[in-house]
XYZ file of C-alpha atoms in Angstrom:
169
model
C -6.720 -12.820 -15.074
C -10.031 -11.110 -14.559
C -11.994 -9.443 -17.337
C -10.184 -6.150 -16.600
C -6.735 -7.820 -16.802
C -6.228 -7.800 -13.030
C -4.661 -10.883 -11.445
C -7.026 -13.097 -9.483
C -5.603 -14.409 -6.221
C -7.025 -17.049 -3.985
C -5.833 -18.014 -0.566
C -3.216 -20.692 -0.178
C -1.694 -22.750 2.595
C 1.330 -20.438 2.519
C -0.897 -17.369 2.917
C -2.767 -18.988 5.791
C 0.557 -19.809 7.492
C 1.917 -16.274 6.951
C -1.256 -14.719 8.373
C -1.073 -17.062 11.378
C 2.591 -16.129 11.972
C 1.763 -12.404 11.843
C -1.159 -12.823 14.256
C 1.048 -14.900 16.580
C 3.851 -12.323 16.467
C 1.418 -9.555 17.359
C -0.207 -11.541 20.155
C 3.225 -12.187 21.669
C 4.395 -8.577 21.374
C 4.612 -6.710 24.625
C 1.630 -4.475 25.237
C 2.995 -3.440 28.618
C 6.027 -1.489 27.407
C 6.521 1.845 29.073
C 5.329 4.571 26.724
C 7.691 7.454 26.148
C 6.619 10.758 27.624
C 5.108 13.357 25.313
C 7.452 16.180 24.445
C 5.319 19.299 24.714
C 8.195 21.676 23.910
C 9.433 20.106 20.680
C 7.787 19.174 17.409
C 4.949 16.666 17.551
C 6.078 13.043 17.463
C 6.100 11.338 14.054
C 3.488 8.775 15.126
C 0.844 11.517 15.162
C 1.249 11.802 11.366
C 0.297 8.176 10.672
C -3.097 8.388 8.933
C -5.982 6.229 10.084
C -6.863 5.528 6.451
C -4.331 4.309 3.905
C -6.185 2.916 0.890
C -5.127 2.730 -2.731
C -7.401 3.735 -5.601
C -9.119 0.730 -7.183
C -10.381 -2.539 -5.694
C -7.958 -4.285 -3.347
C -7.719 -6.458 -0.266
C -7.855 -4.498 2.970
C -7.379 -5.017 6.695
C -8.732 -3.291 9.780
C -5.994 -2.832 12.381
C -6.279 -1.614 15.969
C -3.414 -0.237 18.053
C -2.724 1.953 21.060
C -0.711 5.121 20.585
C 2.754 5.047 22.195
C 2.188 8.026 24.501
C -0.602 10.250 25.762
C -1.349 13.321 23.659
C -1.943 15.453 26.737
C 0.053 15.640 29.984
C -1.407 13.185 32.500
C -3.643 11.805 29.732
C -4.091 8.231 28.610
C -2.901 6.608 25.425
C -5.549 6.630 22.688
C -6.677 3.383 21.059
C -7.002 3.842 17.273
C -8.275 1.929 14.260
C -6.589 1.894 10.852
C -8.051 0.910 7.471
C -5.294 -0.242 5.115
C -5.304 -1.526 1.536
C -2.379 -2.106 -0.768
C -2.477 -2.185 -4.548
C -1.103 -5.501 -5.761
C -1.416 -7.269 -2.400
C -1.882 -10.919 -3.277
C -3.146 -11.715 0.215
C -4.504 -9.766 3.184
C -1.277 -10.450 5.049
C 0.561 -8.528 2.286
C -1.730 -5.531 2.859
C -1.119 -5.655 6.618
C 2.585 -6.420 7.025
C 4.219 -3.104 6.011
C 1.688 -1.012 7.907
C 2.074 -3.169 11.028
C 5.861 -2.712 10.793
C 5.330 1.064 10.532
C 3.168 1.033 13.667
C 5.725 -1.084 15.533
C 8.605 1.196 14.452
C 6.665 4.191 15.792
C 6.060 2.595 19.183
C 2.379 1.658 18.885
C 1.308 -1.018 21.336
C -1.290 -3.794 21.416
C -1.398 -3.971 17.596
C -4.085 -6.344 16.330
C -5.409 -7.203 12.888
C -9.136 -7.258 13.478
C -10.035 -8.788 10.111
C -10.098 -8.028 6.432
C -12.101 -7.927 3.267
C -12.067 -5.978 0.045
C -12.282 -2.261 -0.460
C -12.951 -0.361 -3.643
C -11.957 3.297 -3.780
C -13.118 5.291 -6.790
C -11.642 8.780 -6.514
C -13.505 9.980 -9.634
C -16.993 9.081 -8.408
C -15.979 9.756 -4.782
C -17.126 6.391 -3.541
C -15.755 3.695 -1.261
C -17.271 0.210 -1.099
C -16.252 -2.169 1.705
C -17.185 -5.860 1.514
C -16.081 -9.478 1.797
C -13.734 -11.219 4.208
C -10.224 -12.526 4.697
C -9.449 -16.222 4.966
C -6.358 -15.449 7.053
C -7.765 -12.824 9.446
C -11.531 -13.321 9.281
C -14.158 -10.734 8.402
C -13.414 -7.170 9.509
C -16.100 -5.126 11.191
C -16.957 -3.226 8.011
C -19.164 -0.789 9.944
C -16.099 0.142 12.040
C -14.029 0.503 8.858
C -16.695 2.822 7.426
C -16.593 4.918 10.613
C -12.809 5.279 10.347
C -13.061 6.405 6.715
C -15.972 8.769 7.443
C -13.890 10.449 10.184
C -11.000 11.170 7.778
C -11.325 14.656 6.260
C -9.779 13.420 2.992
C -12.971 11.409 2.384
C -15.530 14.112 3.216
C -18.193 14.054 0.520
C -17.474 10.427 -0.412
C -20.271 7.874 -0.476
C -18.937 5.114 1.812
C -20.921 1.873 1.864
C -20.335 -1.579 3.288
C -21.740 -5.081 3.001
C -20.878 -8.490 4.397
C -21.600 -10.011 0.977
C -18.934 -11.276 -1.393
C -15.430 -12.555 -0.933
């Protein structure tokens, strides 16, 4: 346990294998599926409600994920490529932070899903700060500058001081 009674996790052979299996599954998934047509007369599709930032308060492992939306937003438009910043309280490994969110993207028809890397992220809602740092043994170092851009673009984090560094684990 750490000095603040939080469990300390290190990577393991099992974690490395699980991360490799997830990366392999995603690389083998079909990115050439036919996207469903946008329904301009009905309610917006559920996949539009998936936030680009899903981070838990506190310091946790995080992953940067990229994916292509399942359908164009505009008639005759193209599918938008998006980035997602995801952390999960209690995730022992980066793969644990990624898995449920990847499944959510898959279930909503996103294509070409890739885990671009990981690290640590510390969200302090009281001081309105987000610190992004470190790397993932299983997925490599995320582009923390890209992660910062995703967070900065989310209106929920307007007024937050978002910083990043490649230092630390």
